[in-house]
CSV table of C-alpha atoms in Angstrom, one decimal:
chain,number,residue,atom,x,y,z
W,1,UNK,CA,-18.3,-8.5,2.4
W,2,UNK,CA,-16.7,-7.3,-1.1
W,3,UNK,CA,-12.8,-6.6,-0.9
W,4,UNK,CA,-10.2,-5.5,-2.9
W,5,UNK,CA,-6.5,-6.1,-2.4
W,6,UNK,CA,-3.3,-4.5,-3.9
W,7,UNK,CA,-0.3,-5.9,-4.4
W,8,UNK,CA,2.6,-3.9,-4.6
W,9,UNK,CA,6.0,-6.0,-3.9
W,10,UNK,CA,8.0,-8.3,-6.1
W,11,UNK,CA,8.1,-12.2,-6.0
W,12,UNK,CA,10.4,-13.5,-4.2
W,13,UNK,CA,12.1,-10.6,-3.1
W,14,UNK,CA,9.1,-9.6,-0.8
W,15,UNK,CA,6.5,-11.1,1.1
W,16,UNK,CA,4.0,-9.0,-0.3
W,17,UNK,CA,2.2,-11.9,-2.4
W,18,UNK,CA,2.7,-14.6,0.6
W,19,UNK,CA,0.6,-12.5,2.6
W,20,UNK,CA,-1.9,-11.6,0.1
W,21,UNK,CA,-2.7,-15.2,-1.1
W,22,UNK,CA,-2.8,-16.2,2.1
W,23,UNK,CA,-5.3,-13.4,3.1
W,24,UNK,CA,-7.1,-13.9,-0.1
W,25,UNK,CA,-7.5,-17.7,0.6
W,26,UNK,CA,-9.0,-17.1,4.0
W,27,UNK,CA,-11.0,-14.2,2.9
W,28,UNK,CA,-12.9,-16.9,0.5
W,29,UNK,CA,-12.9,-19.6,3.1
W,30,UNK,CA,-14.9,-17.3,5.1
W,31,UNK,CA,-17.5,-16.4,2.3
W,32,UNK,CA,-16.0,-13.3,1.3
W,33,UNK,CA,-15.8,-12.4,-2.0
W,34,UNK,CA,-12.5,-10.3,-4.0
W,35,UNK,CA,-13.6,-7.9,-6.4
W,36,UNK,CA,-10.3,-7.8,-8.2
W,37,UNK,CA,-6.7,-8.3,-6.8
W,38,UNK,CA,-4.8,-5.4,-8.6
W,39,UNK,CA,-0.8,-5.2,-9.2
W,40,UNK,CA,1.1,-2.1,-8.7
W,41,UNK,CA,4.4,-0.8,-8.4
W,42,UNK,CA,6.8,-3.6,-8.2
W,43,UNK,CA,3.8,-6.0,-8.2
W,44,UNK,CA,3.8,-6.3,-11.8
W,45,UNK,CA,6.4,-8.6,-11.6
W,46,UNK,CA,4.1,-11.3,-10.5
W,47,UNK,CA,2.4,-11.3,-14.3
W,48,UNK,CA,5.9,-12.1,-15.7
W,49,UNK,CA,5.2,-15.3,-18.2
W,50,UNK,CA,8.7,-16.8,-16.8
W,51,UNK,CA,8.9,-17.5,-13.5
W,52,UNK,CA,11.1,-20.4,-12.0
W,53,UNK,CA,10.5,-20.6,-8.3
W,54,UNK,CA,13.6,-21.1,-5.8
W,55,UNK,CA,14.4,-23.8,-5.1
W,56,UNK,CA,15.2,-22.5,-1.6
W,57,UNK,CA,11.7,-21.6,-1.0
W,58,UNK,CA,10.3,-25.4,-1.3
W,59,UNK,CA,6.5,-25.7,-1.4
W,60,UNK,CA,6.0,-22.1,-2.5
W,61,UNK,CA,5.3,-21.6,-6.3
W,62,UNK,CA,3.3,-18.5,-6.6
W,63,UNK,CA,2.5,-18.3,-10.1
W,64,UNK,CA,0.8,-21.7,-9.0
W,65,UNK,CA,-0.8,-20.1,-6.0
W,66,UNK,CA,-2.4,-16.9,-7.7
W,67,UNK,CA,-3.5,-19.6,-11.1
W,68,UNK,CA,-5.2,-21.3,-8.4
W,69,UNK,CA,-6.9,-18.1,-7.3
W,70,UNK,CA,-7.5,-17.3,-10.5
W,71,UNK,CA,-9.3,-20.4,-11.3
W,72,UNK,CA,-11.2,-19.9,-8.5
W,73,UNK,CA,-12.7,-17.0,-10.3
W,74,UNK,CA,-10.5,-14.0,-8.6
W,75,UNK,CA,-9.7,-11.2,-11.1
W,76,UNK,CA,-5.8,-11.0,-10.9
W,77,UNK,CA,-5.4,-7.4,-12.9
W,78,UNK,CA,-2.4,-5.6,-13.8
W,79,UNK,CA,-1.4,-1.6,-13.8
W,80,UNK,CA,-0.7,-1.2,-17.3
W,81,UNK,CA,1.5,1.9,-17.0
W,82,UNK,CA,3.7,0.1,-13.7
W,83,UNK,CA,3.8,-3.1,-16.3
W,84,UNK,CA,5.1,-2.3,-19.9
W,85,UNK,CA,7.5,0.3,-18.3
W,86,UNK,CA,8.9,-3.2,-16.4
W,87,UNK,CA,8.4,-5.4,-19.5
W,88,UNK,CA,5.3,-6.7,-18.7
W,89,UNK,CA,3.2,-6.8,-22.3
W,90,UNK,CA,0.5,-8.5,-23.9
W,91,UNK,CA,0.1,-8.9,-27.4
W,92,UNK,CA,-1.6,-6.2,-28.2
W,93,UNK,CA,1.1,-4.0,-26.5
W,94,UNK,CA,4.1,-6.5,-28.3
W,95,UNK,CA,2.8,-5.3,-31.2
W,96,UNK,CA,2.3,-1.7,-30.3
W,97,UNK,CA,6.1,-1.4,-29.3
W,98,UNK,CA,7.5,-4.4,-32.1
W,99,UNK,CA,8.7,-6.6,-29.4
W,100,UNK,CA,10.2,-10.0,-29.8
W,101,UNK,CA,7.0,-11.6,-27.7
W,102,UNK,CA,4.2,-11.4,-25.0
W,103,UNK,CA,5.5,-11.7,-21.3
W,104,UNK,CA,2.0,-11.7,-19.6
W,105,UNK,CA,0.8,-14.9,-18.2
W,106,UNK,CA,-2.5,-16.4,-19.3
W,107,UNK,CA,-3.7,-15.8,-15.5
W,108,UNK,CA,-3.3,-12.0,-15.4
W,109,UNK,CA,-4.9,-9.1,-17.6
W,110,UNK,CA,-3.4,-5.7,-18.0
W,111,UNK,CA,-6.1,-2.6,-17.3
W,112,UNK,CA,-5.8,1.1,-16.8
W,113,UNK,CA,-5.7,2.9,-12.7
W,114,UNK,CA,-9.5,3.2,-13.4
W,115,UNK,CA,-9.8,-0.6,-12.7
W,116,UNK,CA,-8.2,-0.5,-9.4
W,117,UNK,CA,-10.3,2.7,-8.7
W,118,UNK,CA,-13.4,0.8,-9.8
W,119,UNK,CA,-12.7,-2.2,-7.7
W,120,UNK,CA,-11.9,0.4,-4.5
W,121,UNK,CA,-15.0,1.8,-4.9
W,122,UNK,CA,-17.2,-1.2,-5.3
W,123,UNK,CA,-15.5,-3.0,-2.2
W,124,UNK,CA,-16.2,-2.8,1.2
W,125,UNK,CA,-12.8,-2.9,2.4
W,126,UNK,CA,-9.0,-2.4,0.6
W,127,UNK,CA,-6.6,-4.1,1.9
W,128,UNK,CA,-2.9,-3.1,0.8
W,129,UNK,CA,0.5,-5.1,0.6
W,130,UNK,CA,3.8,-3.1,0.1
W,131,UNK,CA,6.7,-4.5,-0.6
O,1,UNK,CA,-18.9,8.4,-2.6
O,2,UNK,CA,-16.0,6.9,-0.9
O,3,UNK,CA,-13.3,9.4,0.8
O,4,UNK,CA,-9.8,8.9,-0.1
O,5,UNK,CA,-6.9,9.5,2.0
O,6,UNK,CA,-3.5,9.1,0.2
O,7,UNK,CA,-0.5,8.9,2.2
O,8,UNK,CA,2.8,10.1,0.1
O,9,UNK,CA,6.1,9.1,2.4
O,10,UNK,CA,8.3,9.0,-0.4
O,11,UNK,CA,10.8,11.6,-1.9
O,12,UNK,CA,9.7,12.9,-5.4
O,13,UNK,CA,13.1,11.8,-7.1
O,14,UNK,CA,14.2,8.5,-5.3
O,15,UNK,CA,11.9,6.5,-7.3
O,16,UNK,CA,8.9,6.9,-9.6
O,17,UNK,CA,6.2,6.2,-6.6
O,18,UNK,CA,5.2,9.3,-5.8
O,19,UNK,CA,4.0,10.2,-9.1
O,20,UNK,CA,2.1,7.0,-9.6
O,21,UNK,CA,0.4,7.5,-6.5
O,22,UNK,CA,-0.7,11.1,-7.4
O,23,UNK,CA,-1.6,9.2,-11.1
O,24,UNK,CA,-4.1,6.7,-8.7
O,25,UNK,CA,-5.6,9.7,-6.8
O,26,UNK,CA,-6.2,11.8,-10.0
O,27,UNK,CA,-8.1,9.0,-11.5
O,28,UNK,CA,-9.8,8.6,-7.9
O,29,UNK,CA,-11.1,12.1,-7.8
O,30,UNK,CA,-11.9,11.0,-11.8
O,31,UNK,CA,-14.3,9.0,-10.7
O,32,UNK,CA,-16.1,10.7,-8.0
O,33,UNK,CA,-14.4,10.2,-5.5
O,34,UNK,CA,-13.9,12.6,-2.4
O,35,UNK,CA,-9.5,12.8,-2.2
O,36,UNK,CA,-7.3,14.4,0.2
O,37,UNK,CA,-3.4,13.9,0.6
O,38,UNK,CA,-0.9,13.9,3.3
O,39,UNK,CA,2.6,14.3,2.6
O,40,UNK,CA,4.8,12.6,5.5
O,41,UNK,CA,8.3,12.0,6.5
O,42,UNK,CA,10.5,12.1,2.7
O,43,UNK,CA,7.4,13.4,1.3
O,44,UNK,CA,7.5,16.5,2.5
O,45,UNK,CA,10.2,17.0,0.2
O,46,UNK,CA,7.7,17.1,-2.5
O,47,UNK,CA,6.9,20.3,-1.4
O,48,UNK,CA,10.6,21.9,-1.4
O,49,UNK,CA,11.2,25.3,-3.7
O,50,UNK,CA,12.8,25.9,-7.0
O,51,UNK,CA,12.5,21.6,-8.2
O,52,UNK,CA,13.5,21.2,-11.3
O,53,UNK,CA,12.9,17.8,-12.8
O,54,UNK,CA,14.4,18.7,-16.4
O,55,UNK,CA,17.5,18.1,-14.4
O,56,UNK,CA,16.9,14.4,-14.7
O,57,UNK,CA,14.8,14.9,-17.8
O,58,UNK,CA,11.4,14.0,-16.1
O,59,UNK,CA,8.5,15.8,-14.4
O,60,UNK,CA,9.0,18.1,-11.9
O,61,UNK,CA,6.8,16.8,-8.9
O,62,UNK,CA,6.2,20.3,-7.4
O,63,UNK,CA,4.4,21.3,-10.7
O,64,UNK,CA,2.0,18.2,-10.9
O,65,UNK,CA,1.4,18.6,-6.9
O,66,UNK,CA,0.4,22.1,-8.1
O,67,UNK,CA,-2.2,20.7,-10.8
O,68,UNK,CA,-3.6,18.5,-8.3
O,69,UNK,CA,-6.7,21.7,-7.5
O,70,UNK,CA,-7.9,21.3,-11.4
O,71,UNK,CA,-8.6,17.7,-10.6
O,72,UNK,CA,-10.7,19.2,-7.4
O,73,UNK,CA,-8.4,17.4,-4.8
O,74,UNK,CA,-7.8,20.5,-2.8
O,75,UNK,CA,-8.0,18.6,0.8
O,76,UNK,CA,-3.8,18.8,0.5
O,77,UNK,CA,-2.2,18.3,3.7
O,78,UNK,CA,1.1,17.9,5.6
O,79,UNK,CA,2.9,16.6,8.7
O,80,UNK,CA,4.0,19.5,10.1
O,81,UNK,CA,6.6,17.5,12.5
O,82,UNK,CA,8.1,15.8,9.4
O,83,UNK,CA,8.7,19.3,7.5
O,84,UNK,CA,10.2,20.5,11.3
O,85,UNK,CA,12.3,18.0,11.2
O,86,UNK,CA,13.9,18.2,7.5
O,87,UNK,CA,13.7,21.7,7.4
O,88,UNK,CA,12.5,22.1,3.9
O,89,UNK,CA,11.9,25.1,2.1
O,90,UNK,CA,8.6,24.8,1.0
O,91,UNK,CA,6.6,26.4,-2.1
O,92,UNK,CA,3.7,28.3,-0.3
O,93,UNK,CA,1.7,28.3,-3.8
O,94,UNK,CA,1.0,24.7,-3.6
O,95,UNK,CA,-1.6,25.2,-0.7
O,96,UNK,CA,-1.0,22.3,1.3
O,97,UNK,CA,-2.2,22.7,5.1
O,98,UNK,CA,0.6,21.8,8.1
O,99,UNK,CA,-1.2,19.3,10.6
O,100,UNK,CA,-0.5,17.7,14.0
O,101,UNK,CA,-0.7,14.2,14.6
O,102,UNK,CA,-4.1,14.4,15.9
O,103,UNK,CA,-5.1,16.4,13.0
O,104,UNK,CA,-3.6,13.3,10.8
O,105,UNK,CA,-5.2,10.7,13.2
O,106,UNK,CA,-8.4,12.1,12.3
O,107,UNK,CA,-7.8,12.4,8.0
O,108,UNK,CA,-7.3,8.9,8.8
O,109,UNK,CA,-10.2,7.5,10.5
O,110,UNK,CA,-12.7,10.2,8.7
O,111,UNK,CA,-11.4,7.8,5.1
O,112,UNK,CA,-13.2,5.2,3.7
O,113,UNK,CA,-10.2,3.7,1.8
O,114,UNK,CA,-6.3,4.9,2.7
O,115,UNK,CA,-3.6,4.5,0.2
O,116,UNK,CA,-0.3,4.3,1.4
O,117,UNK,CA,1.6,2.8,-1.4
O,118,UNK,CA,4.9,2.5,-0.6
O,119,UNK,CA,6.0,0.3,-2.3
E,1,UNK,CA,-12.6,1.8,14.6
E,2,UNK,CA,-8.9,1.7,11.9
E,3,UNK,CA,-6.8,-1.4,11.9
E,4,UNK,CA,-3.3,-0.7,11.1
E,5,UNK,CA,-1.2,-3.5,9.0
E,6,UNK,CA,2.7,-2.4,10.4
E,7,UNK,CA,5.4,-4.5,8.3
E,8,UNK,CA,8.4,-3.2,9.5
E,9,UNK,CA,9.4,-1.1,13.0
E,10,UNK,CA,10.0,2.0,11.1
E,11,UNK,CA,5.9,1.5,10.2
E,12,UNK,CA,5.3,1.2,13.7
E,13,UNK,CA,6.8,4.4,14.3
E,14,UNK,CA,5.1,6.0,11.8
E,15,UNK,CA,1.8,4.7,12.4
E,16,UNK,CA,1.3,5.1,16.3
E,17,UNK,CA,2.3,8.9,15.8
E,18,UNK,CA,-1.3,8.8,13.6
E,19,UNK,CA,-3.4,6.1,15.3
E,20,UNK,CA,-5.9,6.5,17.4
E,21,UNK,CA,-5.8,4.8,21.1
E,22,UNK,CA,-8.5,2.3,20.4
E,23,UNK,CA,-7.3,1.2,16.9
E,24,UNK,CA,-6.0,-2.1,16.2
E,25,UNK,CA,-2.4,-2.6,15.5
E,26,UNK,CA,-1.3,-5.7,13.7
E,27,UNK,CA,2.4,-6.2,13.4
E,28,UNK,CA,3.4,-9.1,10.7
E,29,UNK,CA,6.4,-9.9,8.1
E,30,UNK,CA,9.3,-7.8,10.3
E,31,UNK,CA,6.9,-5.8,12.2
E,32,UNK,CA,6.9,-8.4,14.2
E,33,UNK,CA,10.2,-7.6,16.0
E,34,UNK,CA,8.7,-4.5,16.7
E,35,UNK,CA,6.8,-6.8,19.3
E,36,UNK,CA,10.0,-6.0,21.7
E,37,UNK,CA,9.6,-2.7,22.1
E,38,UNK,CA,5.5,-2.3,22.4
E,39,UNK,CA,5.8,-1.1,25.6
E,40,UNK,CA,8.3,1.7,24.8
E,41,UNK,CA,6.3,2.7,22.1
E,42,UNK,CA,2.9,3.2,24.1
E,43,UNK,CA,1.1,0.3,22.7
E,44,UNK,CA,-1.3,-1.3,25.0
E,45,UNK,CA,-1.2,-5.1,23.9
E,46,UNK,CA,-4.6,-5.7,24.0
E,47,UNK,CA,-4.3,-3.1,21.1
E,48,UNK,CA,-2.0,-5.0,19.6
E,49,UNK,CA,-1.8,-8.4,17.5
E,50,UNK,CA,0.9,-10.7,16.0
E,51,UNK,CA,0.5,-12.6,12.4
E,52,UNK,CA,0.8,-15.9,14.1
E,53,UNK,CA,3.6,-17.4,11.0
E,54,UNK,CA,5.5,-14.4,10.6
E,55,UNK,CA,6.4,-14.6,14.7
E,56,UNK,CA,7.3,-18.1,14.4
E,57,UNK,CA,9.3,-18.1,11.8
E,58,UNK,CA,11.2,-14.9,13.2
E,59,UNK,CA,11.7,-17.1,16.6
E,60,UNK,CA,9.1,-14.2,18.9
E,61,UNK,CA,8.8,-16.6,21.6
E,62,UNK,CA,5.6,-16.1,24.0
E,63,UNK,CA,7.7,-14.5,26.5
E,64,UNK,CA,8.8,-12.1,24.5
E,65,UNK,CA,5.6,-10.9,23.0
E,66,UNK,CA,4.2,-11.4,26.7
E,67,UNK,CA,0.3,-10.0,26.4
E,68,UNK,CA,-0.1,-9.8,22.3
E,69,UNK,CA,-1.8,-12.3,21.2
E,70,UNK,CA,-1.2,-14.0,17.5
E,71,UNK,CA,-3.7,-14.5,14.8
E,72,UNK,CA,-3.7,-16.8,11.8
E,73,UNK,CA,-5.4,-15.5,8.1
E,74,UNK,CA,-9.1,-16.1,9.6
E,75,UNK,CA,-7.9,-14.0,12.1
E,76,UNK,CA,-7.1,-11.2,10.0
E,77,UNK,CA,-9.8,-11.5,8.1
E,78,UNK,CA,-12.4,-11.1,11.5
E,79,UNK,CA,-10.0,-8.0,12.2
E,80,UNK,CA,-10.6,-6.5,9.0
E,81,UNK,CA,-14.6,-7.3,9.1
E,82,UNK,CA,-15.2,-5.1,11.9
E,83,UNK,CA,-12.3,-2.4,11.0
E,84,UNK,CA,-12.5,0.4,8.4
E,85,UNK,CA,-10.2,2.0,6.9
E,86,UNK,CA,-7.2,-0.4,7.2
E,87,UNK,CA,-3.9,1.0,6.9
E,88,UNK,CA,-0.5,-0.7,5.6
E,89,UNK,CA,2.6,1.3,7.3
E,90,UNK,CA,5.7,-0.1,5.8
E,91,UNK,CA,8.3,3.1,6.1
């Protein structure tokens, strides 16, 4: 089956991406395949360039977790109008708003609503984690 | 074509959600797809008279709930315990339906894909 | 047949207003507490289901979720194979 998952709750101040990666993971341990994991809301947080995992929260580094994903071939996509409005940018939008650098990571790409629409529609099931 | 069911438990001013959501199902119904929306709990207040959002220099929610036909989403629906309940003084002109629970049960399981989004 | 993702004990609220009887609930993150009142809220546990971590780590011992049985991820992932739509209920 095809799926598509949403993210839509901060790291490290939800659970929302513990229970996603670990649904994701057993999704493709069972043969499944993601269409696109998309980042909403809050979510957009998780595409930050910057993140220093706490170090009360040992063995969990979830920038390490979803670049592991991503490796794997997952589509890790960001809401574009939920990111730059958080500080969430690429270089084509640093430049488009003059600011002092990129803040996406290399494992994320920013897209339009369309792209979690697409993904929706293409999928057999959506699965949704708030915050 | 997939049916949409969006589910809108927010408050129009407490946060920008609500507006992002109605955003996701524009673009939905964009691209073919089949949307209705059921305002629940706090977002029933969506649908309360005389909003203003110039207030708080942004858009007034009741207006873009009101655009929501000339994107053909007109399956607009809501709980009609949650409005009992808050007493809200809603717009008539915005042409959302009052449902039951088993009315909302239904929405829900005729959907292909439900959006909550609360974030 | 839904399945219904309930995060919190508000969600569970919300959600078993708007389920139908034979839909699957899962509770997980603090949904799980929500575990001690299923049978005050009408929830038959063979409707219902734990995320097997999220109960441990929030100390649901088996008495207290008596009937519900807990799933891991491959669990999930069987519930949401032969479930559509599926349903997050947070608030």
């Amino acid at each position: 089956m095809i799926y598509a998952l949403a993210v839509h709750g901060a790291p490290y101040s939800s659970n929302a991406a513990e229970h996603a990666i670990g649904f994701a993971e057993a999704l493709l341990a069972c043969g499944h395949q993601i269409e696109r994991v998309f980042f909403f809301h809050e979510g957009v947080y998780h595409s930050l360039n910057s993140h220093v995992p706490p170090q009360t929260r040992y063995n969990v580094n979830l920038a390490r977790r979803w670049q592991s994903l991503h490796s794997g071939g997952i589509e890790l996509a960001v809401c574009i109008a939920s990111g730059i409005k958080r500080g969430v940018v690429n270089e084509t939008e640093q430049e488009r708003y003059d600011l002092p650098s990129d803040t996406l990571s290399k494992t994320f790409e920013l897209v339009g609503l369309g792209q979690l629409i697409g993904a929706i529609a293409t999928a057999d099931r959506y699965v949704e984690f708030p915050a | 074509m997939k049916r949409y069911l969006f589910i809108v438990s927010r408050s129009p001013y407490g946060s920008s959600v609500v507006l992002e959501q109605l955003e996701t199902a524009m673009v939905a119904a964009a691209f073919d797809g089949d949307v209705a929306i059921l305002l629940r709990d706090d977002g029933v207040w969506n649908l309360q008279q005389h909003q203003s959002g110039d207030a708080l220099e942004r858009q007034t929610l009741a207006k873009v709930l009101s655009g929501l036909p000339s994107y053909e989403i007109d399956r607009l629906y809501v709980c009609a315990s949650s409005l009992q309940m808050r007493n809200v003084a809603i717009d008539q002109h915005l042409g959302f339906e009052a449902v039951d629970y088993p009315a909302q049960q239904a929405l829900i399981r005729n959907s292909d894909v439900v959006i909550g989004g609360q974030p | 047949m839904s399945l219904h993702l309930v995060f919190s004990e508000q969600g569970l609220h919300s959600c078993l207003k708007r389920k139908h009887p034979d839909d699957i609930v899962l509770m997980l993150d603090d949904g799980v507490y929500a575990c001690l009142k299923w049978h005050q809220a009408r929830l038959p546990s063979d409707k219902a289901r734990l995320l097997s971590a999220d109960a441990k780590a929030r100390g649901i011992s088996d008495a207290q979720r008596g009937a519900i049985e807990t799933v891991d991820y491959d669990g999930l992932v069987a519930l949401t194979e032969v479930h559509s739509p599926i349903v997050s209920w947070k608030d």
